[in-house]
Structure formats: structure tokens, C-alpha cells
Coordinates of C-alpha atoms and ligand atoms in Angstrom, one line a residue:
M1 CA 6.5 -8.8 18.8
L2 CA 5.2 -5.5 17.2
S3 CA 3.4 -4.0 20.2
G4 CA 3.7 -0.2 20.2
R5 CA 5.6 0.0 17.0
D6 CA 5.1 2.6 14.2
F7 CA 4.5 1.4 10.6
L8 CA 5.6 4.1 8.2
S9 CA 7.4 2.1 5.6
M10 CA 7.6 -1.5 4.4
D11 CA 11.2 -1.2 5.6
D12 CA 10.0 -0.9 9.2
L13 CA 9.2 -4.6 9.3
T14 CA 11.7 -7.5 8.9
A15 CA 10.9 -10.4 6.6
E16 CA 10.1 -12.4 9.6
E17 CA 7.7 -9.7 11.0
I18 CA 6.0 -9.4 7.6
R19 CA 5.4 -13.2 7.6
A20 CA 4.1 -13.0 11.2
V21 CA 1.6 -10.2 10.2
L22 CA 0.5 -12.1 7.2
E23 CA 0.0 -15.2 9.3
R24 CA -2.2 -13.3 11.8
S25 CA -4.1 -11.7 8.9
G26 CA -4.7 -15.0 7.3
D27 CA -6.0 -16.4 10.5
L28 CA -8.4 -13.4 11.1
K29 CA -9.5 -13.8 7.4
R30 CA -10.4 -17.5 7.9
R31 CA -12.2 -16.7 11.1
L32 CA -14.2 -13.9 9.6
H33 CA -15.3 -16.1 6.7
A34 CA -16.3 -18.6 9.4
G35 CA -18.4 -15.9 11.1
E36 CA -16.0 -15.2 14.0
S37 CA -14.7 -11.8 15.0
P38 CA -12.5 -12.1 18.1
P39 CA -12.7 -8.7 20.0
V40 CA -9.0 -8.5 20.6
L41 CA -9.1 -4.6 20.4
A42 CA -12.1 -4.2 22.7
G43 CA -12.1 -0.6 24.1
K44 CA -9.4 0.6 21.8
T45 CA -9.7 3.6 19.4
L46 CA -7.8 4.5 16.2
A47 CA -7.8 8.1 15.0
M48 CA -7.6 8.4 11.2
I49 CA -6.2 11.6 9.7
F50 CA -6.8 12.2 6.0
E51 CA -5.2 15.0 4.0
K52 CA -6.3 13.3 0.8
P53 CA -9.5 11.4 -0.3
S54 CA -9.9 7.6 0.2
L55 CA -12.4 4.8 -0.2
R56 CA -10.5 1.6 0.6
T57 CA -8.2 2.8 3.3
R58 CA -10.9 4.6 5.2
V59 CA -13.5 1.8 5.0
T60 CA -11.1 -1.0 5.7
F61 CA -9.5 0.6 8.8
E62 CA -12.9 1.6 10.1
V63 CA -14.5 -1.8 9.5
G64 CA -11.4 -3.6 10.7
M65 CA -11.4 -1.8 14.0
R66 CA -15.1 -2.4 14.5
Q67 CA -14.7 -6.2 13.7
L68 CA -11.9 -6.4 16.3
G69 CA -14.2 -4.8 19.0
G70 CA -12.6 -1.3 18.8
H71 CA -13.6 1.9 17.2
A72 CA -12.2 4.4 14.6
I73 CA -12.6 8.1 14.3
Y74 CA -12.4 9.8 10.8
L75 CA -10.7 13.2 10.8
S76 CA -11.1 15.0 7.5
P77 CA -8.7 17.5 6.0
Q78 CA -11.1 20.3 7.2
D79 CA -11.2 19.0 10.8
I80 CA -7.5 19.0 11.6
Q81 CA -5.7 21.1 9.0
L82 CA -2.3 19.7 10.0
G83 CA 0.3 22.4 10.2
T84 CA -2.2 25.2 9.6
R85 CA -4.7 25.2 12.3
E86 CA -2.4 23.4 14.7
S87 CA 1.2 22.1 14.4
T88 CA 1.7 18.4 13.6
P89 CA 3.6 17.8 16.9
D90 CA 0.7 19.4 18.8
V91 CA -1.9 17.2 17.0
A92 CA 0.3 14.1 17.7
R93 CA 0.7 15.0 21.4
N94 CA -3.1 15.6 21.9
L95 CA -4.3 12.5 20.1
S96 CA -1.9 10.4 22.1
R97 CA -3.8 11.4 25.3
W98 CA -7.1 10.0 23.9
V99 CA -6.5 7.2 21.4
N100 CA -4.5 4.0 21.2
G101 CA -3.2 4.6 17.6
V102 CA -3.1 7.0 14.7
M103 CA -3.4 6.2 11.0
A104 CA -2.5 9.1 8.7
R105 CA -2.8 9.7 5.0
T106 CA -0.6 12.7 4.1
F107 CA 1.0 14.5 1.3
A108 CA 4.6 14.9 2.6
H109 CA 6.2 11.7 4.1
R110 CA 7.8 14.1 6.6
T111 CA 4.3 14.6 8.1
V112 CA 3.8 10.9 9.1
Q113 CA 7.3 10.9 10.4
D114 CA 6.6 13.9 12.5
L115 CA 3.4 12.4 13.8
A116 CA 5.3 9.3 14.8
E117 CA 8.1 11.3 16.4
Y118 CA 5.7 13.3 18.7
A119 CA 3.0 10.7 19.3
T120 CA 3.4 8.3 22.2
V121 CA 1.0 5.8 20.5
P122 CA 1.8 3.8 17.3
V123 CA 1.4 5.7 14.0
I124 CA 0.5 3.9 10.7
N125 CA 1.2 5.4 7.3
G126 CA -2.1 5.1 5.3
L127 CA -0.3 6.5 2.2
S128 CA 2.2 9.4 1.9
D129 CA 3.8 10.8 -1.2
R130 CA 6.7 8.4 -0.6
E131 CA 5.1 5.1 0.4
H132 CA 1.9 3.1 0.8
P133 CA 2.9 0.2 3.1
C134 CA -0.6 -0.9 4.1
Q135 CA -1.4 -1.5 0.4
I136 CA 1.6 -3.7 0.0
L137 CA 0.9 -5.7 3.2
G138 CA -2.5 -6.5 1.7
D139 CA -1.0 -7.2 -1.7
L140 CA 1.5 -9.7 -0.2
L141 CA -1.4 -11.5 1.3
T142 CA -3.1 -11.6 -2.1
I143 CA 0.1 -12.8 -3.9
Q144 CA 0.5 -15.5 -1.3
D145 CA -3.2 -16.6 -1.6
H146 CA -2.8 -16.9 -5.4
A147 CA 0.8 -18.1 -5.8
R148 CA 0.8 -20.2 -2.6
R149 CA 4.2 -18.6 -1.8
L150 CA 6.0 -15.3 -1.9
N151 CA 9.6 -16.3 -2.4
G152 CA 10.5 -16.5 -6.1
V153 CA 7.2 -15.0 -7.4
R154 CA 7.9 -12.9 -10.5
V155 CA 6.2 -9.5 -10.5
A156 CA 6.3 -6.7 -13.2
W157 CA 5.5 -3.1 -12.2
V158 CA 4.4 -1.1 -15.2
G159 CA 3.9 2.6 -14.9
D160 CA 4.9 5.3 -12.5
G161 CA 7.8 4.7 -10.0
N162 CA 5.5 6.1 -7.3
N163 CA 4.6 5.5 -3.6
V164 CA 3.0 2.1 -4.2
C165 CA 5.9 1.1 -6.3
H166 CA 8.3 2.2 -3.5
S167 CA 6.5 0.0 -0.9
L168 CA 6.4 -2.9 -3.4
L169 CA 10.2 -2.6 -4.0
L170 CA 10.9 -2.7 -0.3
G171 CA 8.4 -5.3 0.8
G172 CA 8.9 -7.5 -2.3
A173 CA 12.7 -7.4 -1.8
K174 CA 12.3 -8.5 1.8
V175 CA 10.3 -11.6 1.0
G176 CA 12.3 -12.8 -2.1
I177 CA 10.1 -11.5 -4.9
H178 CA 11.7 -11.0 -8.4
L179 CA 10.5 -7.5 -9.4
A180 CA 11.0 -5.9 -12.8
V181 CA 10.0 -2.2 -12.9
A182 CA 9.2 -0.5 -16.2
T183 CA 8.6 3.2 -16.1
P184 CA 9.0 6.0 -18.7
P185 CA 12.5 7.8 -18.4
G186 CA 12.3 10.3 -15.6
Y187 CA 9.6 8.5 -13.7
E188 CA 11.8 5.8 -12.1
P189 CA 11.5 5.0 -8.3
A190 CA 13.7 7.0 -6.0
N191 CA 17.4 6.0 -6.2
E192 CA 17.8 5.3 -2.5
I193 CA 14.7 3.0 -2.5
I194 CA 16.1 1.1 -5.5
S195 CA 19.5 0.7 -3.8
R196 CA 17.9 -0.4 -0.5
A197 CA 15.6 -2.9 -2.3
R198 CA 18.6 -4.3 -4.2
S199 CA 20.6 -4.9 -1.0
L200 CA 17.5 -6.5 0.7
A201 CA 16.9 -8.7 -2.4
A202 CA 20.6 -9.8 -2.3
K203 CA 19.8 -11.3 1.2
S204 CA 16.4 -12.8 0.5
G205 CA 17.1 -14.4 -2.9
G206 CA 14.9 -11.9 -4.8
S207 CA 15.9 -9.5 -7.5
I208 CA 15.2 -6.0 -8.7
S209 CA 15.5 -4.6 -12.2
V210 CA 14.5 -1.1 -13.4
G211 CA 14.0 -0.4 -17.1
H212 CA 11.8 1.4 -19.6
D213 CA 10.3 -1.5 -21.7
P214 CA 6.9 -2.8 -20.4
N215 CA 6.9 -5.7 -22.9
E216 CA 10.3 -6.9 -21.7
A217 CA 9.4 -6.5 -18.0
V218 CA 6.2 -8.6 -18.2
R219 CA 7.4 -11.6 -20.2
G220 CA 6.6 -14.8 -18.3
V221 CA 5.7 -13.0 -15.0
D222 CA 3.2 -14.3 -12.4
I223 CA 1.8 -10.8 -11.8
I224 CA 1.6 -7.5 -13.7
Y225 CA 1.0 -4.6 -11.3
T226 CA 0.0 -1.1 -12.4
D227 CA -1.3 2.1 -10.8
V228 CA -2.5 5.6 -11.9
W229 CA -0.2 7.8 -13.8
V230 CA -1.3 10.9 -11.9
S231 CA -1.2 10.3 -8.1
M232 CA -3.1 12.4 -5.6
G233 CA -1.4 15.8 -5.4
Q234 CA 0.2 15.6 -8.9
E235 CA -2.9 16.9 -10.8
A236 CA -1.0 20.0 -12.1
T237 CA 1.4 17.8 -14.0
R238 CA -1.4 15.7 -15.6
A239 CA -0.9 16.8 -19.3
E240 CA 2.9 16.1 -19.3
R241 CA 2.4 12.8 -17.5
L242 CA -0.2 11.5 -20.0
K243 CA 2.3 12.3 -22.8
A244 CA 5.2 10.6 -21.0
F245 CA 3.2 7.4 -20.1
A246 CA 1.9 6.7 -23.6
G247 CA 3.0 3.1 -24.3
F248 CA 2.6 2.1 -20.7
L249 CA -1.1 1.1 -20.9
V250 CA -1.9 -2.3 -19.5
D251 CA -4.1 -3.7 -22.2
G252 CA -4.9 -7.1 -23.8
A253 CA -1.8 -7.0 -25.9
L254 CA 0.5 -6.5 -22.9
L255 CA -1.3 -9.2 -21.0
R256 CA -0.8 -11.6 -24.0
A257 CA 2.9 -10.6 -24.0
A258 CA 3.1 -11.7 -20.4
G259 CA 1.3 -15.0 -20.9
P260 CA -1.9 -16.8 -19.7
Q261 CA -0.4 -17.4 -16.2
A262 CA -0.2 -13.7 -15.4
K263 CA -2.5 -12.2 -12.9
V264 CA -3.2 -8.4 -12.9
M265 CA -3.0 -6.2 -9.9
H266 CA -4.0 -2.6 -9.3
C267 CA -4.2 -0.9 -6.0
L268 CA -7.2 1.2 -7.1
P269 CA -8.8 3.6 -7.7
A270 CA -8.2 3.0 -11.4
H271 CA -8.5 5.6 -14.2
R272 CA -10.2 3.2 -16.6
G273 CA -9.0 3.6 -20.2
E274 CA -5.9 5.6 -19.0
E275 CA -3.4 3.2 -17.4
I276 CA -5.5 0.0 -17.8
T277 CA -8.3 -1.1 -20.1
D278 CA -11.7 -2.2 -18.9
E279 CA -11.1 -5.5 -20.6
V280 CA -8.0 -6.2 -18.4
L281 CA -9.3 -4.7 -15.2
D282 CA -12.6 -6.7 -15.4
G283 CA -11.1 -9.7 -17.1
P284 CA -10.5 -13.2 -15.8
Q285 CA -6.8 -12.6 -15.0
S286 CA -7.6 -9.6 -12.8
I287 CA -7.3 -10.0 -9.0
V288 CA -7.9 -6.4 -8.0
L289 CA -11.0 -7.1 -5.8
D290 CA -9.1 -9.7 -3.9
Q291 CA -6.5 -7.0 -3.3
A292 CA -9.2 -4.6 -2.1
E293 CA -10.6 -7.3 0.2
N294 CA -7.2 -8.2 1.6
R295 CA -6.6 -4.6 2.7
L296 CA -9.2 -5.4 5.5
H297 CA -7.6 -8.6 6.6
A298 CA -4.0 -7.4 6.4
Q299 CA -4.7 -4.3 8.4
K300 CA -6.6 -6.2 11.0
G301 CA -3.6 -8.4 11.5
L302 CA -1.4 -5.4 11.8
L303 CA -3.7 -3.6 14.2
A304 CA -4.1 -6.6 16.4
M305 CA -0.3 -6.9 16.7
I306 CA 0.7 -3.2 17.2
L307 CA -2.2 -1.6 19.1
Ligands
LIG401 N1 -5.8 1.7 -2.6 C1 -6.2 2.6 -1.8 O1 -5.4 3.0 -0.9 O2 -7.4 3.2 -2.0 P1 -8.0 4.5 -1.4 O3 -7.2 5.7 -1.9 O4 -9.4 4.5 -1.9 O5 -7.9 4.4 0.1
LIG402 N1 -0.4 6.3 -6.3 C1 -1.7 6.5 -5.9 C2 -2.3 5.5 -5.0 C3 -3.7 5.6 -4.6 C4 -4.1 4.6 -3.6 C5 -1.8 7.9 -5.3 O1 -0.9 8.2 -4.5 O2 -2.8 8.7 -5.6

């Protein structure tokens, strides 16, 4: 179904394909917990290009490839120097002669698109400035595990309209989630992503709202999702961001405004005390470590289907 395909955006998969990947991921998760690791990628290699740091993405792709009988190669920013030491098309063409797939974490989204254009093997977006689709694939597995469904689940995004928010908008809209986004003025998600998500939600039975009031967004939701206010690459704008995001802290008061049913999600790494308090991040409503674990299972499902 997905063999040979790139995965650069949540919009690259149909709702049916998302469900198929989640089903495969859930199966691999159950088997792993039962001590089974089917070597479906025996002899296959994934090259992993990183222009930015990572804990979860690097470890889960590497462990995932290993558990499926394959192998992953980590290429640091110093190794490749995309576009400086060698052009992105040349890197893509060379890697395609040796490996079965490429995962890349980049600054510009254009860079993963260029890799995909020139590589003859599948390219997976491991986070770009525009999207983080692997995160949302894992998160949909987490939401499904906790809510027993995806369709109709109510999620509030509180904070920056960033890459993770973009992938949640697209992926959530496809599977029928009701998503309320609350950002400070000027930090909304990109307009074209909001419009695309709205048209997808109209078909799936989900809904999308974008506003500026965290208290209103979280009322009665199943899930509150937040992320850092300063993403990788935005460090120079830190001071103005901290000022703009005052009032968007996910703390005990916001959680109480949501209600006792609300679970808390964060893609991590967290800046504790900045966008989220320790009390909430480590509290009984937090499911952030399930999210981190599910990155492994979701990406294994994806890799098993596309490589
Ligand atoms: N959530 C996530 O992608 O974490 P890393 O930046 O550590 O990979
Ligand atoms: N929005 C964050 C996510 C990190 C996983 C960033 O891009 O830095």
C-alpha cells in the first residue's frame, strides 16, 4: 500500500492509510511487548540526516530499525553539511545507491522536499521547520490507546502554531478530531495549513478552530497538547517570544479549567517551568511518556510499510 512512498507531511497519507499504519504499529507494539521482533526489514538500511539535535527521533528510528532486523546510520550536521559541503540533490543521489530509505531532520522544509525529489528511495521527514509528521503518527497511536478511538476526540493545542501544531492540524483533521488551537496573536499556524485542515475536517466530521484564549480552548477537552515556545532554530527570537507567550503556560489552573478527564500531551523536549509546570508534566493526567514510547511503535509500522 505504501511501499516506496515518501512521508514528508501528514497530508501525504489518506485517512485510510493513517489507520493502516496505526494498525500495523499497534500489532508491532503488542508483539514487542510479548517478546517478538519480526525481522521484516532484514538487510535494510536507513540513513538518518540530522541538521538539528534529537533524542527521541534518533533513538526511536535507530532502535526501530534494529528491532525489525535492519540497521540505521546516524549522520550528524558535521558529517554531511547539506548544501555546503555537497548539494542536497547530490547527497540524495549518492545515498540512494547505498541505503533503502532516508530520514531527515532539517531546518527548511524545502530541504526534505529536495531530498525526496532527488532520492530514488523513500524519504521520511523527521522534523522540519514546517512539520513533524512522525510525531503526530505516534501521537495518534497514543490518543487511540487512551480514548479508544480517534473520531470525535476533542484536543486543545495551547502555545505556538509551529511544526508540531501543523502536523496535528493536518493529521487530526483527517481522522475526525475536533481541534481548538489557542496561540498568542501573530503566532497562529500558517494560513494555508488552517484552510487545508478545515477542508479535510469538513469531510471527516472533525472541526478546527483557531483563537487566542487558552481557557476557552481547553474547556471540556479530552486532551491538552503543548510544545516549546522557542523551537530549534528560533533561539534569536527567544526574548520576544517569552513576552508574547505569557498567559499560555499549561499549569494546574489551566488543567482544572479543562476538567479531570483531560490528559496532557507534549512532544518533548519540554522547557520545564516555561510552557508547562513540573506539576502538570509529571502529574497523573500527563501521558507524555506514552507519546515518547509510541514514537518507536508508530515509526516501526511506517518503516515496515514503506521500506
Ligand atoms: N519529539 C521529538 O521529536 O524529540 P527529539 O527532538 O528529541 O527527537
Ligand atoms: N517545535 C519543536 C519540536 C521539537 C521536537 C522544535 O521544532 O524545536
